[in-house]
GROMACS .gro file of C-alpha atoms in nm:
model
  108
    1MET     CA    1  -0.968  -1.324   0.000
    2ARG     CA    2  -0.981  -1.131  -0.387
    3PHE     CA    3  -0.743  -0.886  -0.425
    4SER     CA    4  -0.657  -0.697  -0.787
    5ALA     CA    5  -0.338  -0.719  -0.933
    6ALA     CA    6  -0.149  -0.346  -1.000
    7GLY     CA    7  -0.194  -0.424  -1.377
    8GLU     CA    8  -0.627  -0.462  -1.313
    9ILE     CA    9  -0.643  -0.157  -1.072
   10ARG     CA   10  -0.446   0.064  -1.350
   11LEU     CA   11  -0.770   0.015  -1.573
   12LEU     CA   12  -0.971   0.120  -1.331
   13PRO     CA   13  -1.179   0.447  -1.301
   14SER     CA   14  -1.117   0.689  -0.998
   15GLY     CA   15  -1.298   0.628  -0.713
   16SER     CA   16  -1.294   0.252  -0.751
   17ARG     CA   17  -1.330   0.128  -0.421
   18VAL     CA   18  -0.985  -0.171  -0.431
   19ARG     CA   19  -0.824  -0.449  -0.247
   20ALA     CA   20  -0.477  -0.453  -0.359
   21ALA     CA   21  -0.187  -0.650  -0.199
   22GLY     CA   22   0.219  -0.691  -0.277
   23ILE     CA   23   0.537  -0.698  -0.133
   24VAL     CA   24   0.606  -0.346   0.026
   25THR     CA   25   0.919  -0.251  -0.162
   26GLY     CA   26   0.937   0.139  -0.024
   27ARG     CA   27   0.781   0.311   0.292
   28GLN     CA   28   0.868   0.732   0.243
   29ARG     CA   29   0.724   0.986   0.535
   30PRO     CA   30   0.891   1.255   0.387
   31SER     CA   31   0.875   1.579   0.670
   32THR     CA   32   0.673   1.797   0.447
   33ALA     CA   33   0.394   1.564   0.375
   34SER     CA   34   0.275   1.656   0.742
   35GLY     CA   35   0.255   1.275   0.911
   36THR     CA   36   0.150   1.100   0.552
   37VAL     CA   37   0.321   0.789   0.483
   38PHE     CA   38   0.377   0.651   0.141
   39VAL     CA   39   0.362   0.306   0.095
   40THR     CA   40   0.458   0.097  -0.298
   41LEU     CA   41   0.381  -0.212  -0.332
   42GLU     CA   42   0.448  -0.498  -0.611
   43ASP     CA   43   0.287  -0.744  -0.734
   44GLU     CA   44   0.374  -1.002  -1.033
   45THR     CA   45   0.227  -0.709  -1.295
   46GLY     CA   46   0.351  -0.414  -1.145
   47TYR     CA   47   0.323  -0.162  -0.846
   48VAL     CA   48   0.051   0.019  -0.670
   49ASN     CA   49   0.108   0.328  -0.495
   50VAL     CA   50  -0.038   0.365  -0.125
   51ILE     CA   51  -0.140   0.675   0.057
   52VAL     CA   52  -0.147   0.600   0.398
   53TRP     CA   53  -0.348   0.943   0.656
   54PRO     CA   54  -0.219   1.012   0.994
   55HIS     CA   55  -0.528   0.891   1.137
   56LEU     CA   56  -0.461   0.528   1.038
   57ILE     CA   57  -0.154   0.530   1.111
   58GLU     CA   58  -0.195   0.521   1.431
   59SER     CA   59  -0.435   0.258   1.460
   60GLN     CA   60  -0.233   0.009   1.245
   61ARG     CA   61   0.100   0.102   1.297
   62ARG     CA   62   0.224  -0.244   1.328
   63GLU     CA   63   0.088  -0.322   1.007
   64LEU     CA   64   0.215  -0.061   0.833
   65LEU     CA   65   0.586  -0.065   0.942
   66GLY     CA   66   0.605  -0.461   0.994
   67ALA     CA   67   0.386  -0.568   0.684
   68ARG     CA   68   0.646  -0.771   0.414
   69LEU     CA   69   0.347  -0.865   0.178
   70MET     CA   70   0.084  -0.583   0.278
   71GLY     CA   71  -0.279  -0.581   0.175
   72VAL     CA   72  -0.464  -0.276   0.133
   73GLU     CA   73  -0.847  -0.136   0.081
   74GLY     CA   74  -0.903   0.179  -0.001
   75VAL     CA   75  -1.038   0.369  -0.236
   76LEU     CA   76  -0.818   0.469  -0.579
   77GLU     CA   77  -0.722   0.840  -0.683
   78ARG     CA   78  -0.663   0.896  -1.035
   79GLU     CA   79  -0.498   1.256  -1.267
   80GLY     CA   80  -0.391   1.190  -1.598
   81GLU     CA   81  -0.136   0.908  -1.586
   82VAL     CA   82  -0.108   0.897  -1.167
   83MET     CA   83  -0.266   0.712  -0.973
   84HIS     CA   84  -0.297   0.662  -0.585
   85LEU     CA   85  -0.460   0.387  -0.336
   86VAL     CA   86  -0.572   0.600  -0.059
   87ALA     CA   87  -0.568   0.328   0.236
   88ARG     CA   88  -0.860   0.286   0.450
   89ARG     CA   89  -0.724  -0.078   0.586
   90LEU     CA   90  -0.412  -0.237   0.643
   91THR     CA   91  -0.379  -0.598   0.698
   92ASP     CA   92  -0.004  -0.784   0.696
   93HIS     CA   93   0.016  -1.150   0.519
   94SER     CA   94   0.366  -1.180   0.584
   95ALA     CA   95   0.330  -1.527   0.691
   96LEU     CA   96   0.243  -1.633   0.389
   97LEU     CA   97   0.562  -1.587   0.227
   98GLY     CA   98   0.779  -1.791   0.492
   99ARG     CA   99   1.111  -1.781   0.516
  100LEU     CA  100   1.098  -1.547   0.168
  101ALA     CA  101   1.350  -1.267   0.234
  102THR     CA  102   1.150  -0.927   0.115
  103PRO     CA  103   1.336  -0.648   0.237
  104SER     CA  104   1.230  -0.288   0.151
  105ARG     CA  105   1.383   0.053   0.080
  106ASP     CA  106   1.229   0.262   0.380
  107PHE     CA  107   1.297   0.632   0.437
  108HIS     CA  108   1.188   0.887   0.735
   0.00000   0.00000   0.00000
């Protein structure tokens, strides 16, 4: 399992295929986003904003809603300083955390 740290991802160009992992610190599903969910992952080097489109939500609902430690494979999109990882696959690595408490701020 090789994941890039948030600090490394910040240096990559748009269109890069990326594997990131981090503690889920927030999930948002704004009513204005047509069913899209936005996830924030955090590691020791920073954070990564993840976009999860509705088709992936349907097929990976358990990973999206249940993971405390999430892995994401996707494509990096950036415009200036703003960057997002558009998810293509989610994995739940929460078992690696053991009993460590990691609450996220989830907004629906």
